[in-house]
Coordinates of C-alpha atoms (C1' of nucleotides) in Angstrom, one line a residue:
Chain A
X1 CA 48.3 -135.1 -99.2
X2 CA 49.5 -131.2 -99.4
X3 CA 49.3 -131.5 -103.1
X4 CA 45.5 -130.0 -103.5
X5 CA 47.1 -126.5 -101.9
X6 CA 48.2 -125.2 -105.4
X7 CA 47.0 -124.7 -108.7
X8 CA 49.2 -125.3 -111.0
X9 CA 47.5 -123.0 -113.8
X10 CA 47.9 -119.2 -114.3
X11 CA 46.4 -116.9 -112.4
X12 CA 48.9 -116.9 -109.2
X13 CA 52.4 -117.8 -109.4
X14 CA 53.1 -121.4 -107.5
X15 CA 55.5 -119.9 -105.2
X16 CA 53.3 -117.4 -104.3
X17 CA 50.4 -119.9 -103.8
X18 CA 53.4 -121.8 -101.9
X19 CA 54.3 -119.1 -99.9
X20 CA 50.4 -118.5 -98.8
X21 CA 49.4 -122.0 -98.3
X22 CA 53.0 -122.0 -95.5
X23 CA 51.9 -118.5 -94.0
X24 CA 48.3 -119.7 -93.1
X25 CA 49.6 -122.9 -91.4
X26 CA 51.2 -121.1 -89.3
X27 CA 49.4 -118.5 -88.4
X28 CA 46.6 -120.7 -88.0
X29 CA 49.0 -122.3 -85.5
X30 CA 48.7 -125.4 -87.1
X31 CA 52.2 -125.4 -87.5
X32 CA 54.1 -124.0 -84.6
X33 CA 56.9 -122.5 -83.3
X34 CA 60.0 -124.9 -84.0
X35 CA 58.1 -126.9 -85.8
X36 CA 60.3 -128.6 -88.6
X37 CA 59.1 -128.7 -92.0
X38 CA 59.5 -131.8 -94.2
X39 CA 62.9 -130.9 -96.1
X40 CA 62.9 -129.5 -99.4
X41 CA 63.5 -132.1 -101.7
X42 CA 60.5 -134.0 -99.8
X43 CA 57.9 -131.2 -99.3
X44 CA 58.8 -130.3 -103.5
X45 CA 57.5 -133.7 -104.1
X46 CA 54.6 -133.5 -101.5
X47 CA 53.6 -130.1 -103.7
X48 CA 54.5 -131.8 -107.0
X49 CA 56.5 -128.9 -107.7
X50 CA 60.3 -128.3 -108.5
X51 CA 62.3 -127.5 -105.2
X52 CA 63.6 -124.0 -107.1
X53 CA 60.0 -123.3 -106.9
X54 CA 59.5 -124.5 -103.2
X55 CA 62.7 -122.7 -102.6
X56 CA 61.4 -119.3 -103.8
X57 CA 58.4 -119.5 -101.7
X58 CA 60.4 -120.4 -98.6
X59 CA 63.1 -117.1 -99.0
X60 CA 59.5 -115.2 -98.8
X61 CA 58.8 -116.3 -95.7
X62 CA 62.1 -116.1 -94.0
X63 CA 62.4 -112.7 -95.1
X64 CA 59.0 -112.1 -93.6
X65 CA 60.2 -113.7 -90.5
X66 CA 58.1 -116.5 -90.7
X67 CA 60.7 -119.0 -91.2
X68 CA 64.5 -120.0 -90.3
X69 CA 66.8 -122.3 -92.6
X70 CA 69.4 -123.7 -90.8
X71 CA 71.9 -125.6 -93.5
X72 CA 72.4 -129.3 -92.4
X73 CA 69.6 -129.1 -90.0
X74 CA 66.2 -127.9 -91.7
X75 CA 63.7 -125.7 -92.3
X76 CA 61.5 -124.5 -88.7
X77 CA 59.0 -122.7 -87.8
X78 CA 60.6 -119.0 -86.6
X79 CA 59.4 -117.9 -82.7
X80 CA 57.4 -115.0 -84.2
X81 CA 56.1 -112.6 -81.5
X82 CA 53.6 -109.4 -82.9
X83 CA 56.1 -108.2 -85.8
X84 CA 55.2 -105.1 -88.1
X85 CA 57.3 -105.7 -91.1
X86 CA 56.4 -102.6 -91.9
X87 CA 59.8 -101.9 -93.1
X88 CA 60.9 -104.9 -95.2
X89 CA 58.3 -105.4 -97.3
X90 CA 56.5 -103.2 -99.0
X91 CA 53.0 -104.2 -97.5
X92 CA 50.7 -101.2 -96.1
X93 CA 49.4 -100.4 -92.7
X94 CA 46.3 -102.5 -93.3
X95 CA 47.8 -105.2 -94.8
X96 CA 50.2 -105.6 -92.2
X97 CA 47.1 -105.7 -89.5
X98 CA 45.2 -107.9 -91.1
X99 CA 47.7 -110.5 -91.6
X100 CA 48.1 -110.3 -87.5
X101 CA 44.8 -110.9 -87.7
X102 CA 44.5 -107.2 -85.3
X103 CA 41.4 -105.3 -85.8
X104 CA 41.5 -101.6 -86.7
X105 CA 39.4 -98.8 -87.7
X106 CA 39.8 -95.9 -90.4
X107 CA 38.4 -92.7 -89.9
X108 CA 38.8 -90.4 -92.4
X109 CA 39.5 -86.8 -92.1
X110 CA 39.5 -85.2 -95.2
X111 CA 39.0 -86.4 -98.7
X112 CA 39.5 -83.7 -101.2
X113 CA 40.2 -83.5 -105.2
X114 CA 42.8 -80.8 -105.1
X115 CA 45.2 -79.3 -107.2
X116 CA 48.9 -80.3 -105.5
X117 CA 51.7 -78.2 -104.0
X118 CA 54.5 -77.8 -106.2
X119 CA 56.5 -80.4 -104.2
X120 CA 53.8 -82.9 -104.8
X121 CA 53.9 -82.6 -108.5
X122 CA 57.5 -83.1 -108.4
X123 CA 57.7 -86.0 -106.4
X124 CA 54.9 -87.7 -108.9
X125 CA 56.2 -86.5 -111.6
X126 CA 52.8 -84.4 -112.3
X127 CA 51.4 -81.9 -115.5
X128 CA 50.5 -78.9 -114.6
X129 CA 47.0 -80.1 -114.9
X130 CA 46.9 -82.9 -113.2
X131 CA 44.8 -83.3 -109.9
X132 CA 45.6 -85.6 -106.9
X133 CA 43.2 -86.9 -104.3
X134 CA 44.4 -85.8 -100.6
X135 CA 43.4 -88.2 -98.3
X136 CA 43.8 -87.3 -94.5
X137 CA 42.9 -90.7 -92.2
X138 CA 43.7 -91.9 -88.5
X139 CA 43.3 -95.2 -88.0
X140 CA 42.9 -96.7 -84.0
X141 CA 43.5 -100.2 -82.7
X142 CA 41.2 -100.8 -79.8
X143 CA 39.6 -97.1 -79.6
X144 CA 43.1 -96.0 -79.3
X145 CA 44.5 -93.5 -82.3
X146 CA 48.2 -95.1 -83.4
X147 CA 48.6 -93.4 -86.7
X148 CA 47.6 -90.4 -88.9
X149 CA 48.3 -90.8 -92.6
X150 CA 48.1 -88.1 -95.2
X151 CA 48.3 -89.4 -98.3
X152 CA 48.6 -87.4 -102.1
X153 CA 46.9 -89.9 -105.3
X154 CA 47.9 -89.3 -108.6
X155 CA 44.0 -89.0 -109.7
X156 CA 44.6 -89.4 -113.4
X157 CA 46.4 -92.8 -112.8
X158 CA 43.0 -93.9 -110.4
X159 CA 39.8 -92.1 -112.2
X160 CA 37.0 -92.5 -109.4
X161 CA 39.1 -93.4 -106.1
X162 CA 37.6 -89.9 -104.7
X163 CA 34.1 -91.7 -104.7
X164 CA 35.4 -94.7 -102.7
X165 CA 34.5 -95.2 -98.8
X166 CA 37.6 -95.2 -97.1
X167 CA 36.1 -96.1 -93.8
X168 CA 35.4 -99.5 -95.6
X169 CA 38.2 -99.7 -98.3
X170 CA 41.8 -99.8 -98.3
X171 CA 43.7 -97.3 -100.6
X172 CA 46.3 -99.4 -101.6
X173 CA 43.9 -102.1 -103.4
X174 CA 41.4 -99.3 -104.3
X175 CA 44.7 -97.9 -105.7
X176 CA 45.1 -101.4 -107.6
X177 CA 41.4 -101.7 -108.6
X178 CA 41.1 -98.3 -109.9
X179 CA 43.9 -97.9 -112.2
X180 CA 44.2 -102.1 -113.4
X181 CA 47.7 -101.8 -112.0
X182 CA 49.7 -103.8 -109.3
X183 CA 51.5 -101.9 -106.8
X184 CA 55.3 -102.9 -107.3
X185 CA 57.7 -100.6 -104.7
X186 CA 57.7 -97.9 -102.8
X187 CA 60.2 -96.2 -100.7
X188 CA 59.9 -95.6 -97.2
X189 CA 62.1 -93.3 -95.2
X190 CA 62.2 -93.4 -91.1
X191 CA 62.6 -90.3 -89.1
X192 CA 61.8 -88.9 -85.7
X193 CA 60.0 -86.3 -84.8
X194 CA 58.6 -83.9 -82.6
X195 CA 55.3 -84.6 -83.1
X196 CA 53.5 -81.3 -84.5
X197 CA 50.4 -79.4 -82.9
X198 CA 48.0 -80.2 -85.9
X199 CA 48.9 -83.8 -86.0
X200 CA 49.0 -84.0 -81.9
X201 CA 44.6 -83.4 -81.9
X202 CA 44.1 -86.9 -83.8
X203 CA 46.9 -89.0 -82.0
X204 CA 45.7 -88.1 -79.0
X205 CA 49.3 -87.6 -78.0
X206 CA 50.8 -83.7 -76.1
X207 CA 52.3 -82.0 -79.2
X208 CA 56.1 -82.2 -79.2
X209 CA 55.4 -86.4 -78.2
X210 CA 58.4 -88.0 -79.8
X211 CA 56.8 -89.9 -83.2
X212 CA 57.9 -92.2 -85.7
X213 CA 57.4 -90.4 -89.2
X214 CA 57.5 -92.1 -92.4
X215 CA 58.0 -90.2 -96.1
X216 CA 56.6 -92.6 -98.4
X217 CA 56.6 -92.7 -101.8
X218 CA 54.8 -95.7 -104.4
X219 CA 55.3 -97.2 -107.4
X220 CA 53.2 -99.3 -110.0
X221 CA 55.4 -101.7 -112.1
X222 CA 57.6 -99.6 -114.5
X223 CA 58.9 -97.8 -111.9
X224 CA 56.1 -95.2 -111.9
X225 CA 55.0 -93.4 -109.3
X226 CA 51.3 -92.9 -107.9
X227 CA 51.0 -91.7 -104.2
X228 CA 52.8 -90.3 -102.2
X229 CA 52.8 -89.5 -98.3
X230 CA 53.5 -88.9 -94.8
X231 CA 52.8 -90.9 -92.1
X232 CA 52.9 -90.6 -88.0
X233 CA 53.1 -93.4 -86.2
X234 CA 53.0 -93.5 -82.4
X235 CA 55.7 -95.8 -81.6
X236 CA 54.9 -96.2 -77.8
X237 CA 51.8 -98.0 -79.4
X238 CA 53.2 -100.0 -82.7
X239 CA 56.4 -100.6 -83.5
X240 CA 58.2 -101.2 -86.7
X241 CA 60.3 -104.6 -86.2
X242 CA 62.2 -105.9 -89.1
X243 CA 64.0 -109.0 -89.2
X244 CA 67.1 -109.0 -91.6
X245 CA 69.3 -110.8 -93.3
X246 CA 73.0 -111.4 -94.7
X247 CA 73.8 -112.5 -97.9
Chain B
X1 CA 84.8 -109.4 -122.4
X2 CA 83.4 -109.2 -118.2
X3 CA 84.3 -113.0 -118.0
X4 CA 87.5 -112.6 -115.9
X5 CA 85.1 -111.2 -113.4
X6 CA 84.2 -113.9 -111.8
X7 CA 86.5 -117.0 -109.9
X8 CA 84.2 -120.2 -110.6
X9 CA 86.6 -122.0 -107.2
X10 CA 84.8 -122.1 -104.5
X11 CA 85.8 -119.0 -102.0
X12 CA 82.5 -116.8 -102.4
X13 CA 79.2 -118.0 -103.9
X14 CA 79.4 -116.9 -107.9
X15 CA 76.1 -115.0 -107.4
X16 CA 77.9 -112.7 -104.8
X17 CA 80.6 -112.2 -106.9
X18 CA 78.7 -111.4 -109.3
X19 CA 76.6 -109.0 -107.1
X20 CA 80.0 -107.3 -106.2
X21 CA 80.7 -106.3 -110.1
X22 CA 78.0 -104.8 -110.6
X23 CA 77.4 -102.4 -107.3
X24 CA 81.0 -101.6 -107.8
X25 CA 80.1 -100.2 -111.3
X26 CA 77.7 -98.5 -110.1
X27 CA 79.1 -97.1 -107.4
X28 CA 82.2 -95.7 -109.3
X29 CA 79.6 -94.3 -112.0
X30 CA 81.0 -96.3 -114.8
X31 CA 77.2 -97.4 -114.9
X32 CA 75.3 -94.3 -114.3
X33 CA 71.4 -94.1 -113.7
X34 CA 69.0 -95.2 -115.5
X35 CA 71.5 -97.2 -117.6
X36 CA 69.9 -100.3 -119.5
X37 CA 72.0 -103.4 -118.8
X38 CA 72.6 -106.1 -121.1
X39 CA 69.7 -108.4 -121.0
X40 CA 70.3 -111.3 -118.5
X41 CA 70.7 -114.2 -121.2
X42 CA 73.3 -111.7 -123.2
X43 CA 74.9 -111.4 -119.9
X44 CA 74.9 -114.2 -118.4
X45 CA 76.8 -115.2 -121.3
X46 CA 79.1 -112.8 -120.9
X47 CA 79.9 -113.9 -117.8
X48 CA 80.0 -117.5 -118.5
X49 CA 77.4 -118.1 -115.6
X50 CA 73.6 -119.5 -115.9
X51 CA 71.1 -117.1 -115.9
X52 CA 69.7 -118.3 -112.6
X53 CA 72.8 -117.2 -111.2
X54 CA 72.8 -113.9 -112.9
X55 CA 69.0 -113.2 -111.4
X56 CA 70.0 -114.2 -107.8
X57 CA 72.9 -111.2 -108.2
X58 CA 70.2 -108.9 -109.7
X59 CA 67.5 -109.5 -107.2
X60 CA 70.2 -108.6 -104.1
X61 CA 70.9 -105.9 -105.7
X62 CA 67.1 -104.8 -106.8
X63 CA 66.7 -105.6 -102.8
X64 CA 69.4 -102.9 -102.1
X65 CA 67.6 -100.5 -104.5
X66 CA 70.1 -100.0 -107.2
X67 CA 68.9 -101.4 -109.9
X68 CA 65.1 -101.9 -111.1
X69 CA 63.7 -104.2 -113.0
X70 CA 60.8 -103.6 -115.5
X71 CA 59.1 -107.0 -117.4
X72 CA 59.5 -106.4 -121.2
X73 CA 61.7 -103.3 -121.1
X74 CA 65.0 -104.7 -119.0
X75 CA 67.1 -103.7 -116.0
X76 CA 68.3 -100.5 -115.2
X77 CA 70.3 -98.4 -112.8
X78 CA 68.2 -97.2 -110.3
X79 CA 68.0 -93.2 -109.7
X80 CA 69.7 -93.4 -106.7
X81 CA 70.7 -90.9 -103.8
X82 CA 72.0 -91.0 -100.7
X83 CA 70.2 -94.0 -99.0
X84 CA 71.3 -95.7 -96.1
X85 CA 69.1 -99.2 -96.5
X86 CA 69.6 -100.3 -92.8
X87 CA 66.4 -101.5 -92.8
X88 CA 66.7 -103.9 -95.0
X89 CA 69.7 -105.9 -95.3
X90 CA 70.8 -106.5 -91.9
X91 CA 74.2 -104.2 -92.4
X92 CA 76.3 -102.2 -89.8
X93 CA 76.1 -98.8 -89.8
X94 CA 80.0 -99.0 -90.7
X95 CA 79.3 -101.3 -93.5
X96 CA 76.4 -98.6 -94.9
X97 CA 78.8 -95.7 -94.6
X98 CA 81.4 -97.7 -96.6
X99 CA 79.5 -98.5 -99.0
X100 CA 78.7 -94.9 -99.4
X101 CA 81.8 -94.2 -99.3
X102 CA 81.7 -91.9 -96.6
X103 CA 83.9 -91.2 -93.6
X104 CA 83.2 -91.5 -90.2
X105 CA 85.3 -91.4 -86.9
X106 CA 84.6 -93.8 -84.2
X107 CA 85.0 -92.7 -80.2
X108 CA 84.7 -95.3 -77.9
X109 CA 83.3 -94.3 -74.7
X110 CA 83.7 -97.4 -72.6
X111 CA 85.0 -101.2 -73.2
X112 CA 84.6 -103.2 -70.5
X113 CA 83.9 -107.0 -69.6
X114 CA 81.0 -106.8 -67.4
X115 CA 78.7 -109.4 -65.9
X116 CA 75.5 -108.7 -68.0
X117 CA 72.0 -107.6 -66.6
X118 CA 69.2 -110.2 -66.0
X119 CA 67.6 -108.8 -69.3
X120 CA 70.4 -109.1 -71.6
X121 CA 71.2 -112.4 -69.9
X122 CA 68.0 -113.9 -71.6
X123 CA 68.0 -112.2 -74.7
X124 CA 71.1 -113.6 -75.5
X125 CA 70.7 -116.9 -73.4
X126 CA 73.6 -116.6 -71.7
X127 CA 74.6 -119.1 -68.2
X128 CA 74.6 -117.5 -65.1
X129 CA 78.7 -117.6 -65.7
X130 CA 78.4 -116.1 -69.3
X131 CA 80.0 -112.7 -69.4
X132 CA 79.5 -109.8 -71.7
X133 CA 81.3 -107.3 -73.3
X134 CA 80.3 -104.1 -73.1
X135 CA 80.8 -101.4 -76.0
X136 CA 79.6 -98.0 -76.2
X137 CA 80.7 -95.9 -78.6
X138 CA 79.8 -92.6 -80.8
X139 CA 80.3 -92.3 -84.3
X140 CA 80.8 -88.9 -86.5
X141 CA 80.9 -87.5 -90.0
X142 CA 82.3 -84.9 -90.6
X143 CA 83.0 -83.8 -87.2
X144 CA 79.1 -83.9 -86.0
X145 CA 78.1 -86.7 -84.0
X146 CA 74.8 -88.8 -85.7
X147 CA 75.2 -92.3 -83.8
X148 CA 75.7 -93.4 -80.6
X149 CA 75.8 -97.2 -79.8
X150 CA 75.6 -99.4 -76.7
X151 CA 76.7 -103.1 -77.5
X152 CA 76.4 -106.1 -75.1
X153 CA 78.5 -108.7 -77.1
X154 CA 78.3 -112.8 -76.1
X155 CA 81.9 -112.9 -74.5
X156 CA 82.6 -117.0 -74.6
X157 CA 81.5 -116.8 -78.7
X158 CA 83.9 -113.6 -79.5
X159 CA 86.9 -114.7 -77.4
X160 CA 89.4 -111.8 -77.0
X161 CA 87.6 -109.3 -78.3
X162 CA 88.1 -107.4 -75.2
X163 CA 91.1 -106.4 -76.6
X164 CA 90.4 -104.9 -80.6
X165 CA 91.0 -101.2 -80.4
X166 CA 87.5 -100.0 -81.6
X167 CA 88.3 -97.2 -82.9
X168 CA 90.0 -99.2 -86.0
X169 CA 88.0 -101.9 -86.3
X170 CA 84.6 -102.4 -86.8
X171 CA 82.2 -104.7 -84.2
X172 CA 80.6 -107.1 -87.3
X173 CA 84.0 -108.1 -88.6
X174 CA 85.7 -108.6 -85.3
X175 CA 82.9 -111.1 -84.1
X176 CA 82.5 -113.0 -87.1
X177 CA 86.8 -112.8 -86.9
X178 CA 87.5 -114.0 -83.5
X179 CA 84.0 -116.3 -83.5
X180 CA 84.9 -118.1 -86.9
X181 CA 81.1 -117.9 -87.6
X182 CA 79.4 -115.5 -89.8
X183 CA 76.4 -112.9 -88.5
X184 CA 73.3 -114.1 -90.6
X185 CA 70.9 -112.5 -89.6
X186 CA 69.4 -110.1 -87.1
X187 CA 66.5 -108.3 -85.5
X188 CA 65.5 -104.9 -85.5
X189 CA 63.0 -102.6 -83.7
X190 CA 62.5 -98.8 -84.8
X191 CA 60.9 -96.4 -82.5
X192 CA 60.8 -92.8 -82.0
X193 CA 62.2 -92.0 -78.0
X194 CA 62.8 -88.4 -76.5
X195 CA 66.6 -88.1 -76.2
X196 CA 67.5 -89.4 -72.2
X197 CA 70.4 -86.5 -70.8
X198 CA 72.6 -89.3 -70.9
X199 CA 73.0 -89.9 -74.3
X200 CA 72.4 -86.3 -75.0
X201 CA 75.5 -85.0 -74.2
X202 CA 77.2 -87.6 -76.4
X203 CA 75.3 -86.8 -79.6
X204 CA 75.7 -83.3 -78.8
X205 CA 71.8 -82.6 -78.8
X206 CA 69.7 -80.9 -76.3
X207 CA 68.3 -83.5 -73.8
X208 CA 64.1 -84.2 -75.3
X209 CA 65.1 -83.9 -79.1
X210 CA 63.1 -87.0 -81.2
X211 CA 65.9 -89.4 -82.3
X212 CA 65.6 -92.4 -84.1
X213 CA 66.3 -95.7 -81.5
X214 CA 67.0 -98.6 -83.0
X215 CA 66.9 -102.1 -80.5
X216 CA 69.3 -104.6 -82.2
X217 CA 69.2 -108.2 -82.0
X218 CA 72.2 -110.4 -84.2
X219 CA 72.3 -113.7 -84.7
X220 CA 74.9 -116.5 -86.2
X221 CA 73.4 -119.2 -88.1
X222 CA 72.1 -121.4 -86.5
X223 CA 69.7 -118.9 -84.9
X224 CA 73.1 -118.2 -82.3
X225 CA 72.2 -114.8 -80.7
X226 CA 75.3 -113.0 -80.2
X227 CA 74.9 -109.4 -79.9
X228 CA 72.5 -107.2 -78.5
X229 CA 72.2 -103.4 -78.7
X230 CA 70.6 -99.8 -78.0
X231 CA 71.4 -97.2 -81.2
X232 CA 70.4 -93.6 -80.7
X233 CA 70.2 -91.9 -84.1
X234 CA 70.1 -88.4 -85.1
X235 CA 67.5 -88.7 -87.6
X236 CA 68.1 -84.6 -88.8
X237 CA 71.5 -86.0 -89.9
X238 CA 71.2 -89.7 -90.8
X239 CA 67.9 -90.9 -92.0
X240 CA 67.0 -94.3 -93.1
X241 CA 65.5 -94.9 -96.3
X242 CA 64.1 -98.3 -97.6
X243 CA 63.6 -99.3 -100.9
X244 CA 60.5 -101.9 -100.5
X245 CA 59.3 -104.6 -102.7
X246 CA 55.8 -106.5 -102.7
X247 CA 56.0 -110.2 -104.8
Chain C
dG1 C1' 77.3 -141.9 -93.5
dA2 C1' 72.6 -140.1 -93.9
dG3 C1' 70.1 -136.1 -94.2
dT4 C1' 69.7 -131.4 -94.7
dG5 C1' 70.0 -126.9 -97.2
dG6 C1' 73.2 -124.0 -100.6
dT7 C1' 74.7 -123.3 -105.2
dC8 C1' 74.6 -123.9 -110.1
dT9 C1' 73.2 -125.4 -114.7
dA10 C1' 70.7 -125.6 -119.3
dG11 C1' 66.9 -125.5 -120.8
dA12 C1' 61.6 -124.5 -121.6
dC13 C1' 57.6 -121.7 -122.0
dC14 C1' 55.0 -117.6 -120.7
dA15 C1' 53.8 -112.5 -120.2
dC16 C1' 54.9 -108.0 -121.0
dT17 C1' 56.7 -103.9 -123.9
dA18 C1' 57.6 -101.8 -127.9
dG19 C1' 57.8 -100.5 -132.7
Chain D
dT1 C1' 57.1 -109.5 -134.2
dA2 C1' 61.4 -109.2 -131.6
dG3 C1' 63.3 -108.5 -127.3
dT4 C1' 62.8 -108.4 -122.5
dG5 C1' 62.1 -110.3 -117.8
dG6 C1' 59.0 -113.9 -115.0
dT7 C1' 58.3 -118.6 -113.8
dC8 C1' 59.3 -123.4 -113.6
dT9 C1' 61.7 -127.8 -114.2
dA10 C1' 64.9 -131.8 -113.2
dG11 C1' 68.8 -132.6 -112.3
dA12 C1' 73.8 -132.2 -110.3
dC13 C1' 77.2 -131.5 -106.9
dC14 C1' 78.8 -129.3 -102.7
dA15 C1' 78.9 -127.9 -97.6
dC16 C1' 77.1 -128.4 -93.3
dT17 C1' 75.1 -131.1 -89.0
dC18 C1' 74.4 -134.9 -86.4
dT19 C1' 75.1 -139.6 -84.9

DNA sequence: GAGTGGTCTAGACCACTAG
DNA sequence: TAGTGGTCTAGACCACTCT
């Protein structure tokens, strides 16, 4: 029976716990391509849980790609080659390897407690006296440098995140961890460039190498901001796929 | 009262509807930023619908990134500017620049019915008898070309639409017109690319400039792929912004 | 006609925000 | 404490697909 997958107390929402319990079997590949699910109304009862609920956890997936709904028909399995929904949901560079299950490694060029340019304060909606933490990172898959990220923290929002080991630790749940907050949205804007000298050393790339550049900015719950950044991605190596949808 | 709003018969899914009010307020600034909305019980009430219904509107529209919702305060018009959210919700570039309310001026460089290439053959699993249609086409705002498009369109599900004067009409609402099926869903891949001399003479660039290219994959339900394309953006005059959300 | 997903309802209870 | 959104339920009816 599926129905030991969730737990129907607090701490997670079930269509979240839903949604997780769907994306392992699949990427697990225990559950593959074109495979059919059980419909709704069935699996609901497998899970001992509402089909609204079941529902909920199943729009995750297809908008992650993971899944197809065809009305009349069923629910399958979507033919998922390596995506990067980098630009669908708000999930970070890490996150997004690690749930390829694609191993990558951080080095980190500068970590620094400084006081921010004026358009930095802006953009986080700074005091005069606040401090951010610059952090300036490449990370490589396979030896081979795909993306520089600098990235500006609000440091009053995350006392102590200059300490952490960013070699070993990921900024976005250090980000979490730190402040007590969940990370809620960010915006994400897409633009090519000509990729400058000073960036050009760490990709590992001639300077003027077309680039995929991303202006990021993130938001806890309550619509506040906390980091903000820019990002280089080399887009011979990773690219950003999205798979959309019409309402 | 907002109850007229609404037509409870069948054409167009209530939540959609609903979805339609409220974008157009925003969009004609009778709702300006950061204005609270009624809470969704009061105004679901209003509206005569279930609250359910109400929060599938909200969410699209949350999705779409103008409004934002914050537990225990309420929903509010999001601080919006220009965004073009084509990375999100799988929309035309026509249908963004409508929405925006912006002009544009289409110039279509070549229509033709063309027997398609191995490679487009299999992306859109087409018999060895299939043909395609072949669109290119540059679009302008203001005078200054940003977009330039290359379209290889399933010919046997879009019958005639060798004929639609482009310039006029727009490519998503003549396939879903002359298919009788609507686009659900599609594919796309960002990457950065060095502008080839061909295109650069259409988008009025010098041959090398970083543009944003976009490789375009549309489907009708029922996973149908229809449609596939090659968009060169100008990224200095069109950027694409995301408004990302983690659950 | 049987089986599927799509929409919608009317309610319940919980968790968060604010004064 | 009052007001808000977040989650979940149990059901209903409709629209689509396939045989």
């Amino acid at each position: 029976m599926e129905k030991n997958v969730i737990n129907k107390n607090h701490p997670i929402p079930m269509y979240i716990q839903v949604a997780d319990w769907i994306r392992e079997n699949i990427q697990s590949k225990v559950w593959k391509k074109d495979k059919q699910l059980a419909a709704e109304e069935e699996l609901a009862k497998q899970l001992e849980i509402s089909r609204g609920t079941l529902k909920k956890a199943i729009s995750l997936l297809i908008n992650e790609g993971l899944l197809i709904q065809i009305h009349g028909k069923g629910t399958f399995v979507a033919d998922k080659k390596i995506s990067y929904p980098f630009a669908q949901e708000f999930i970070s560079f890490a996150e997004s390897m690690q749930r390829q299950q694609m191993d990558f490694t951080t080095y980190v060029i500068e970590k620094s407690l400084v006081h921010p340019p004026e358009k930095i304060r802006e953009r986080l909606s700074l005091s005069p006296e606040d401090d951010v933490l610059f952090l300036k990172r490449v990370r490589s898959i396979e030896g081979e440098p795909v993306i520089l990220l600098e990235n500006y923290i609000n440091y009053r929002l995350c006392p102590g995140i200059s300490q952490v080991d960013f070699t070993k630790n990921t900024l976005f749940s250090e980000m979490e961890k730190r402040s007590g907050h969940k990370i809620k949205s960010g915006i994400r804007q897409f633009e090519a460039h000509a990729l400058p000298y000073e960036q050009s050393v760490w990709l590992n790339l001639p300077q003027g190498s077309p680039v995929l550049f991303l202006d990021q900015l993130t938001f806890f719950e309550g619509h506040i901001p906390l980091e903000t950044s820019s990002v280089w991605l080399r887009s011979d190596k990773y690219t950003v796929t999205s798979v959309l949808h019409r309402d």
